[in-house]
Coordinates of C-alpha atoms and ligand atoms in Angstrom, one line a residue:
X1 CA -44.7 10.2 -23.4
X2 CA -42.5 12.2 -26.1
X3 CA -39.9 14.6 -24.9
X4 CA -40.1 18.2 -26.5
X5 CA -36.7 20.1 -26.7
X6 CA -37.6 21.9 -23.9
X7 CA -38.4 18.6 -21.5
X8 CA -35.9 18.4 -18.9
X9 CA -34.0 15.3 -19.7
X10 CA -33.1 12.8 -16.6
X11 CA -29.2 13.3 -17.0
X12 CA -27.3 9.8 -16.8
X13 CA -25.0 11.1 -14.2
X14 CA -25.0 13.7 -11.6
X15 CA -21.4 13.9 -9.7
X16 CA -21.9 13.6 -5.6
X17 CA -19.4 16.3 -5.0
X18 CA -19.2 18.0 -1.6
X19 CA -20.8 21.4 -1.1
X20 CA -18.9 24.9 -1.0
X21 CA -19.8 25.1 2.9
X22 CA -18.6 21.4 3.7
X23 CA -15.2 22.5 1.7
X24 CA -15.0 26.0 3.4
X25 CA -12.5 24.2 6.9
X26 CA -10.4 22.4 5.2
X27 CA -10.0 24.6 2.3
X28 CA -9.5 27.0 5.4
X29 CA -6.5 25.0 7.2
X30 CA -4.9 24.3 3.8
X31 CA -4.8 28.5 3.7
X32 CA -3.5 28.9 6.7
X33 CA -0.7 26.5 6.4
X34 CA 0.3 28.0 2.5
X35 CA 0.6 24.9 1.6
X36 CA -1.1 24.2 -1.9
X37 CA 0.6 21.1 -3.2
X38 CA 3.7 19.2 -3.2
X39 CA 2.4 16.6 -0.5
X40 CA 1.4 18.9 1.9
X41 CA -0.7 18.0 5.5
X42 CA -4.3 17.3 4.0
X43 CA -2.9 14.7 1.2
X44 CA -0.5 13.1 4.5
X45 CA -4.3 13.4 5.9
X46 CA -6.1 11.8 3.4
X47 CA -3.1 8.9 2.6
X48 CA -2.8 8.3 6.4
X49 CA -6.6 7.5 6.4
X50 CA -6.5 5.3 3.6
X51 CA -3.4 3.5 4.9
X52 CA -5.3 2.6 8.4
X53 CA -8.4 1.5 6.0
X54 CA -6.0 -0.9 4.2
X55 CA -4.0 -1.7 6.9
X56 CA -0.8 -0.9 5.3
X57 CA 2.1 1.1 6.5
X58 CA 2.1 4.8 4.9
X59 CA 4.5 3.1 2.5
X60 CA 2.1 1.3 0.9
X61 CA -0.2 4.3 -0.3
X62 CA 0.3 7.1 -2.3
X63 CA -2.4 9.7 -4.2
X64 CA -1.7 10.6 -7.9
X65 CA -3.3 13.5 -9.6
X66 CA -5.6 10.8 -11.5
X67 CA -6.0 6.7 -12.0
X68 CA -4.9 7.4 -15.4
X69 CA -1.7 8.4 -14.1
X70 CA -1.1 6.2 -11.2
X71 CA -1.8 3.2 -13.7
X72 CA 1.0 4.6 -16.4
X73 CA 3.7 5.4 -12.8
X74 CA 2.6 1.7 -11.7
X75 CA 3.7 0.4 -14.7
X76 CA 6.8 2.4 -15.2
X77 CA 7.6 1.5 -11.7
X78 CA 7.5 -2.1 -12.4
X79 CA 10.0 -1.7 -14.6
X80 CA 8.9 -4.1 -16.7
X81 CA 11.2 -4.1 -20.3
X82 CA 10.1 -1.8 -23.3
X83 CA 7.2 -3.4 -25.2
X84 CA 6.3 -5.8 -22.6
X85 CA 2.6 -7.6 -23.1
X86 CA 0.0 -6.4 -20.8
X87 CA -3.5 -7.9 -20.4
X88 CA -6.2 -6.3 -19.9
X89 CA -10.2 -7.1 -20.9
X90 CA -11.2 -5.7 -24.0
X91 CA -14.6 -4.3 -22.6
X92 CA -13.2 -1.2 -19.9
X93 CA -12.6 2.3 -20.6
X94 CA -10.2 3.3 -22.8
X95 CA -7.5 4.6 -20.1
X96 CA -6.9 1.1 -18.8
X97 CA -5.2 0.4 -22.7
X98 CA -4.2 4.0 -23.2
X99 CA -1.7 3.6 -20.0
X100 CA -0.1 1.0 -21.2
X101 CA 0.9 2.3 -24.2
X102 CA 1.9 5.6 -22.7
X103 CA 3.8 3.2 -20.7
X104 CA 5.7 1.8 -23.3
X105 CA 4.0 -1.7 -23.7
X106 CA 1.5 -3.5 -25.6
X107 CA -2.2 -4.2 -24.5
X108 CA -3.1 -7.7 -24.9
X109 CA -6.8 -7.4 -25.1
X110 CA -8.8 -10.4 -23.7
X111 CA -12.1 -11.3 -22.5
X112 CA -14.4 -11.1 -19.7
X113 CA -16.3 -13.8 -18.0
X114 CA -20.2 -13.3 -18.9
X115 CA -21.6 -13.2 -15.5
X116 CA -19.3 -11.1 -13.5
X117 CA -18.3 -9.2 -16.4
X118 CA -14.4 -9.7 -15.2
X119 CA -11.2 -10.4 -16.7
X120 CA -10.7 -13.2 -14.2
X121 CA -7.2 -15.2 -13.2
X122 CA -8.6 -18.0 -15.4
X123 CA -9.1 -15.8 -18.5
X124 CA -5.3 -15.0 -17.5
X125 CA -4.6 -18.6 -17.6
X126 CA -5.8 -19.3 -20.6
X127 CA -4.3 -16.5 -22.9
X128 CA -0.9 -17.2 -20.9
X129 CA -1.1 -20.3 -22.8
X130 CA -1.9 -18.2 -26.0
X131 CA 1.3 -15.8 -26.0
X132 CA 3.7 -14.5 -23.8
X133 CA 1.8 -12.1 -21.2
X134 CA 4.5 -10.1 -18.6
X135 CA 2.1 -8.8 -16.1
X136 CA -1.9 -8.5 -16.1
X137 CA -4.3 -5.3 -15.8
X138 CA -7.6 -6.6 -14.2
X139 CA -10.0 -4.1 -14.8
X140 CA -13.1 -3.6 -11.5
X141 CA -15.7 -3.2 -14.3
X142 CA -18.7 -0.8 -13.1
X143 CA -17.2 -1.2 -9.3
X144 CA -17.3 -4.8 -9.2
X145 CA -14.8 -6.7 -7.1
X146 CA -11.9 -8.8 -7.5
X147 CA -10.7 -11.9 -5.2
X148 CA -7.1 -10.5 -4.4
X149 CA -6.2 -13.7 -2.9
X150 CA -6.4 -15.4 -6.7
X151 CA -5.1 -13.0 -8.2
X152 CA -2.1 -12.8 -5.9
X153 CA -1.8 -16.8 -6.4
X154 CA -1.5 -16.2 -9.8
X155 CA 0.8 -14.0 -9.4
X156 CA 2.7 -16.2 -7.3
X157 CA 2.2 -19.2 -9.8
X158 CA 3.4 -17.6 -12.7
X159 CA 5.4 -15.1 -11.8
X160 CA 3.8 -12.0 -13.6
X161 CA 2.7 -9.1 -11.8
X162 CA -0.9 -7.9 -11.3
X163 CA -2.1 -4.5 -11.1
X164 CA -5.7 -4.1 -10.3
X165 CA -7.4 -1.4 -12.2
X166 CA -9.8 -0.3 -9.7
X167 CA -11.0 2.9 -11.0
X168 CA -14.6 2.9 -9.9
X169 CA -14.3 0.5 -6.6
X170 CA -13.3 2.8 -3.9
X171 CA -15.3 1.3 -0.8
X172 CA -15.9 -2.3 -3.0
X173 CA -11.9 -3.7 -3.7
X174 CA -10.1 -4.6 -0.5
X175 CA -7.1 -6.4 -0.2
X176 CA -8.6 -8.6 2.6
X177 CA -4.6 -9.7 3.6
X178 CA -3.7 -10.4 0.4
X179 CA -0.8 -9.5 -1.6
X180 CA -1.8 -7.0 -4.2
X181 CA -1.5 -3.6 -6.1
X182 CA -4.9 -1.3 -6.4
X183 CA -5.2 1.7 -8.5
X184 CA -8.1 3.8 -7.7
X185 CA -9.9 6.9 -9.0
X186 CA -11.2 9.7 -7.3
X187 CA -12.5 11.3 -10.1
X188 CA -16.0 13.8 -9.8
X189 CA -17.9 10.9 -10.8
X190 CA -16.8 8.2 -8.3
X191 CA -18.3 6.8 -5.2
X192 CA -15.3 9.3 -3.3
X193 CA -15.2 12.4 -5.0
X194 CA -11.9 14.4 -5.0
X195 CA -12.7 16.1 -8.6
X196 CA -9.6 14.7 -10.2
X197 CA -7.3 12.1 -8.3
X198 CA -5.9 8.4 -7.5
X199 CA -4.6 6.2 -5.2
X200 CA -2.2 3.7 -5.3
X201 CA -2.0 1.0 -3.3
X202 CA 1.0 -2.0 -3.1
X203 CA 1.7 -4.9 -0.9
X204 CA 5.1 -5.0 -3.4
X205 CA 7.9 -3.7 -1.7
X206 CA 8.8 -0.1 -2.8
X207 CA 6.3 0.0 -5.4
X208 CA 4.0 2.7 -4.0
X209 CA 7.4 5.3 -2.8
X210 CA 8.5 4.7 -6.5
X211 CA 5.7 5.8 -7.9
X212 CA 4.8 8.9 -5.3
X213 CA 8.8 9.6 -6.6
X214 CA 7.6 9.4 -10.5
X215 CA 4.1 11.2 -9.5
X216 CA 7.1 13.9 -8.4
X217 CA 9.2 14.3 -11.6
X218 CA 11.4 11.6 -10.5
X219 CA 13.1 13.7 -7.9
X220 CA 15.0 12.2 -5.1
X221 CA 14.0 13.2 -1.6
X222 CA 15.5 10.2 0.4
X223 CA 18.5 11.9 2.0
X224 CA 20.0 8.2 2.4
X225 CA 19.3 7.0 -0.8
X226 CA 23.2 7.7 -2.1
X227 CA 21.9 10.5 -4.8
X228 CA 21.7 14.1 -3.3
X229 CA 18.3 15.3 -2.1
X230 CA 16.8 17.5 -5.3
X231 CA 18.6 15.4 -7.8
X232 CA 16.6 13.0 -10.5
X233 CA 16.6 9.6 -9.9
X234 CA 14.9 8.7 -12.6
X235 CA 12.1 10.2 -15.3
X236 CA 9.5 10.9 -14.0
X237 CA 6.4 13.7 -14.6
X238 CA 4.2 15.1 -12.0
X239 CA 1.6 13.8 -11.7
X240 CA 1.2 15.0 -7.6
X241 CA -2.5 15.3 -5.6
X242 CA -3.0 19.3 -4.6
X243 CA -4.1 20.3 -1.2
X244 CA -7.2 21.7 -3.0
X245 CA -8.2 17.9 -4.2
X246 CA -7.5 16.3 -1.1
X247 CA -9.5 18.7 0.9
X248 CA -12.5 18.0 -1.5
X249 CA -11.3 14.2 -1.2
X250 CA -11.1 14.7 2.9
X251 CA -14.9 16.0 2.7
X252 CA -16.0 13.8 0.7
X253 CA -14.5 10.7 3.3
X254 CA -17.0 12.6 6.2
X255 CA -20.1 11.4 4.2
X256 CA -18.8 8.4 2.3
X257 CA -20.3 5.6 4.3
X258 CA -23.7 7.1 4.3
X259 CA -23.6 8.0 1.0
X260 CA -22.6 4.4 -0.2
X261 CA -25.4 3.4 1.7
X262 CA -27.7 5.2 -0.2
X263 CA -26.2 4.3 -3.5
X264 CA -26.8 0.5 -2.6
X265 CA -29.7 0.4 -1.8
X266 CA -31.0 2.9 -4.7
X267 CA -29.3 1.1 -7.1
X268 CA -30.8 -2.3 -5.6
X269 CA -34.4 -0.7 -5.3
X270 CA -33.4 0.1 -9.4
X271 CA -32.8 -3.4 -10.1
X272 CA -35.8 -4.9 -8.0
X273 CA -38.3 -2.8 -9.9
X274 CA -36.6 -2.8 -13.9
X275 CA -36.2 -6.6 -13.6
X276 CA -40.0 -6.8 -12.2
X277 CA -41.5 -4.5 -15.1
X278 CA -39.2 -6.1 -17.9
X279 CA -40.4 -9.8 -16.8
X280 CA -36.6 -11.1 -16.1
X281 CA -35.5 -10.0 -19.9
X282 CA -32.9 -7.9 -18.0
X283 CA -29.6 -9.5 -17.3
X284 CA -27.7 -7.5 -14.2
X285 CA -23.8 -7.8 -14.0
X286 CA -23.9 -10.8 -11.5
X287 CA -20.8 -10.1 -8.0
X288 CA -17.5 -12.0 -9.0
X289 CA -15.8 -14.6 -6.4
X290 CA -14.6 -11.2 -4.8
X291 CA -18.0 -10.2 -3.4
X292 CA -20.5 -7.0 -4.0
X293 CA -20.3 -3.8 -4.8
X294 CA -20.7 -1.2 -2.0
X295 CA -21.0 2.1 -3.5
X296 CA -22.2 1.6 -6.8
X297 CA -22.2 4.4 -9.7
X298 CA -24.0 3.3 -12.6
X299 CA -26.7 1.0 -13.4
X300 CA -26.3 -0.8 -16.3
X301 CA -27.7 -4.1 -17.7
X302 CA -27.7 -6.5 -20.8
X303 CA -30.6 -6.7 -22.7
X304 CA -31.8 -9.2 -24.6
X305 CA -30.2 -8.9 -28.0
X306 CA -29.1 -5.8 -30.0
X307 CA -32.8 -4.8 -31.4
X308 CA -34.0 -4.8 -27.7
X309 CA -31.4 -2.6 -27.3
X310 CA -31.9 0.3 -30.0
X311 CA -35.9 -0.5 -28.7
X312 CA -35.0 0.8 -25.5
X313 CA -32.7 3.5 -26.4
X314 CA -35.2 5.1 -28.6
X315 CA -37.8 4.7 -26.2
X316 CA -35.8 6.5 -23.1
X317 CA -34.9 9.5 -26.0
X318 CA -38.4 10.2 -26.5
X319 CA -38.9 10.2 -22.7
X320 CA -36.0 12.6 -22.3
X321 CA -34.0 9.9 -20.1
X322 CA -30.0 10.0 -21.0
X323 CA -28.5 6.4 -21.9
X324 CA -25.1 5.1 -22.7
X325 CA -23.8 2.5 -24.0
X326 CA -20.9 2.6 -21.3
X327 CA -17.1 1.2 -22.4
X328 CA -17.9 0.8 -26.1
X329 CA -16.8 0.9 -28.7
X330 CA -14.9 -2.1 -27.1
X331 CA -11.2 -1.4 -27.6
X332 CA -10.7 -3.3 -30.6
X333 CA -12.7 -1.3 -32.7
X334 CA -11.3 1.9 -32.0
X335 CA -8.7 2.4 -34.9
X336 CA -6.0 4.5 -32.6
X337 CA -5.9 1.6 -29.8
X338 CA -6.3 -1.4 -32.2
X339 CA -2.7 -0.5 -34.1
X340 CA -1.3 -0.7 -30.4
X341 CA -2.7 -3.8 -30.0
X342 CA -2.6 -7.6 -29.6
X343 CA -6.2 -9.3 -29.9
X344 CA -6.8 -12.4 -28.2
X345 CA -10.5 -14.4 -28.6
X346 CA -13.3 -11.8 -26.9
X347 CA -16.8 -13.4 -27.9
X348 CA -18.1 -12.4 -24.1
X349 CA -17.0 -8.7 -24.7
X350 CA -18.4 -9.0 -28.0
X351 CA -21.8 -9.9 -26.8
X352 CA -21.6 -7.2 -23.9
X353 CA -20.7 -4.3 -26.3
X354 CA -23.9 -5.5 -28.3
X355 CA -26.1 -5.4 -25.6
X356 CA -25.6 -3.7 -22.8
X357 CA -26.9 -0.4 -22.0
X358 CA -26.6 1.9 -18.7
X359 CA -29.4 4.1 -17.3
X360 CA -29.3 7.3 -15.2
X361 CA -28.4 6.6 -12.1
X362 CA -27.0 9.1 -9.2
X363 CA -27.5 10.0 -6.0
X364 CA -30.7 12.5 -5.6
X365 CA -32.9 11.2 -8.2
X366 CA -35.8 12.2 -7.5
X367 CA -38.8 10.3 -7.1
X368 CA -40.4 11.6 -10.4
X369 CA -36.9 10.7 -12.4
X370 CA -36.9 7.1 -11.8
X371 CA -40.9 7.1 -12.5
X372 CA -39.7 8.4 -16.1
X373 CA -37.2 5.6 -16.1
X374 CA -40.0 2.7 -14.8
X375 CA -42.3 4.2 -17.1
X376 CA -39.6 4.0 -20.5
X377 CA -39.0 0.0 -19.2
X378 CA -42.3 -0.7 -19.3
X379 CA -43.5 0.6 -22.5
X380 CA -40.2 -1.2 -24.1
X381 CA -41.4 -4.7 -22.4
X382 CA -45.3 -3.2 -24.1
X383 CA -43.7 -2.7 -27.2
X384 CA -41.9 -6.1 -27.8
X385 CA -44.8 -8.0 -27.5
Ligands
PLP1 C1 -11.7 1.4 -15.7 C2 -11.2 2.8 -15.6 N1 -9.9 3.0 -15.6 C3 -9.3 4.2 -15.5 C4 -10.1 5.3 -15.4 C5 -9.5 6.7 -15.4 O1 -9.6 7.3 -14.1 P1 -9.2 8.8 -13.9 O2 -10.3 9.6 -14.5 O3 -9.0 9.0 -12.5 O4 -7.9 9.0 -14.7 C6 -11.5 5.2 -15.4 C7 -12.4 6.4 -15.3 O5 -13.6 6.3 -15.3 C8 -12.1 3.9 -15.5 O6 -13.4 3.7 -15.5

């Protein structure tokens, strides 16, 4: 089948985002209240449910306007000194490296184990031996899971702080009792839709009030904190959740487990059925030690080497089905990041960024869409023989 300009193309991604009607109460009590931002009822809403779901005190939890954000507060919060090494795998999306910088530090880029896809504690291990690393950015690559308790035991062992960049595993990364910081996203493309957003999440004392303070230009509102209420206590930007996103991020909580439902078990039905036609040439990102992913967003697999790759890519173009070759370039090879940079070894990242390639995958594809996509698989496996 060739696609002609006119063809509708099967988009990669379509965002789940809650409609007008489902909006239309809460947008309705944040009117009534004139209350638009500055951490009004629906955010102490929506960070009071995610406190019970972590089991934290209210504390523990604060939204940001966006991961990106929360990430570059985290850090700042940390206080770590200027220039400070930061690991972080080498295969994630560019925000993970560009918060660090805006933080002040440098990205130590390392790499990821081949199976799980992960920067895991032992890869930490390993390059702490290599060069002095102050605290460690594991990234939940494509949703995937971390073990908290390992990480938090390195943390304990060594000393260096972890901050888990959990961007895309709202629903996936718990805690689980562990000791741990969390930054999500709740971007129009994640499993919990706010449009633009984040959440932080800390076990470390004060970390999560410091940085709802920095997400607030730095402004002190603790009238016993021994610096008048209004004044700065330090610079921060603002960087606050509006009532309008955490009403869409409130909606969006009514239909989360039954849409994460239905994201598994297409994304599973996906898998089944590529791996079948392409005869096992398909390698899947395998669950790390920190179990599955429960509301998956993309679907994205390694192929065999990089000619299979530009095979398949051609053939899904001429079928009108949208690819990408997600998180790449890798960081290394993007000029801007790679002056800000420390490179460690990253042969696993290397191989990824050669060979893996993402399919559409959303909630709502029709029955006729992931024919396309079946259809583009098998004529690739045809074609290779
Ligand atoms: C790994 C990772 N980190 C950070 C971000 C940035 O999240 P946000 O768009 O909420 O700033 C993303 C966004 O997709 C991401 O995938």
């Amino acid at each position: 089948m060739t696609c002609s300009p006119e063809m509708d193309w099967v988009p990669l991604l379509v965002p789940d985002m809650p409609a007008p009607q489902l909006l239309m109460p809460w947008l309705e009590r944040m009117h009534a209240t004139r209350h638009y931002s500055n951490f009004g009822p629906l955010v102490r809403e929506l960070e009071s449910g995610f406190a019970s779901q972590f089991a934290l005190p209210a504390e523990g939890i604060t939204t940001v306007a966006n991961a990106t954000q929360g990430l570059e507060l985290v850090l700042q919060a940390l206080e770590l000194a200027a220039g400070s090494h930061v690991l972080l795998p080498a295969f994630t999306f560019v925000a993970t490296a560009t918060a660090v910088v805006r933080a002040g530090h440098v990205p130590v880029l390392a790499d990821v184990d081949p199976h799980s896809w992960l920067l895991t504690p032992e890869i930490a291990h390993k390059a702490c031996r290599e060069m002095r690393i102050d605290a460690v950015m594991p990234v939940t690559t494509f949703g995937m899971p971390h073990d908290m308790t390992a990480w938090a035991r390195f943390e304990a062992d060594m000393g260096i702080p972890v901050v888990v960049d959990a961007a895309a595993a709202y629903g996936s990364q718990w805690l689980h009792g562990a000791q741990g910081t969390l930054v999500f996203s709740l971007h129009a493309t994640k499993s919990l839709p706010a449009g633009e957003g984040g959440l932080v999440v800390s076990t470390r004392p004060g970390l999560a009030s410091k940085v709802r303070q920095l997400s607030n230009f730095g402004i002190n509102l603790d009238a016993s904190a021994g610096l008048p209420v209004g004044a700065l206590a330090s610079v921060g930007t603002n960087a606050k959740m509006s009532e309008y996103h955490a009403a869409i991020g409130l909606a969006s909580l009514d239909v989360w487990e039954q849409h994460a439902r239905q994201r598994k078990a297409l994304h599973a039905d996906m898998v089944q059925e590529l791996s079948r036609l392409a005869d096992n040439r398909l390698v899947w990102q395998k669950p790390g030690p920190g179990g599955e992913m429960m509301a998956p967003t993309v679907i994205c697999m390694q192929l065999p080497d990089e000619q299979a790759r530009i095979a398949l890519e051609q053939q899904c173009r001429q079928a009108g089905i949208t690819t990408r070759r997600w998180y790449q370039p890798l960081l290394q090879d993007m000029p801007v990041l790679r002056r800000e940079c420390r490179l460690l070894h990253t042969p696993h990242a290397e191989e990824l960024s050669r060979t893996l390639l993402g399919l559409p995958f959303f909630l709502g594809m029709s029955a006729a869409q992931t024919q396309r996509v079946r259809e583009s698989v098998r004529q690739w496996v045809a074609g290779a023989h």
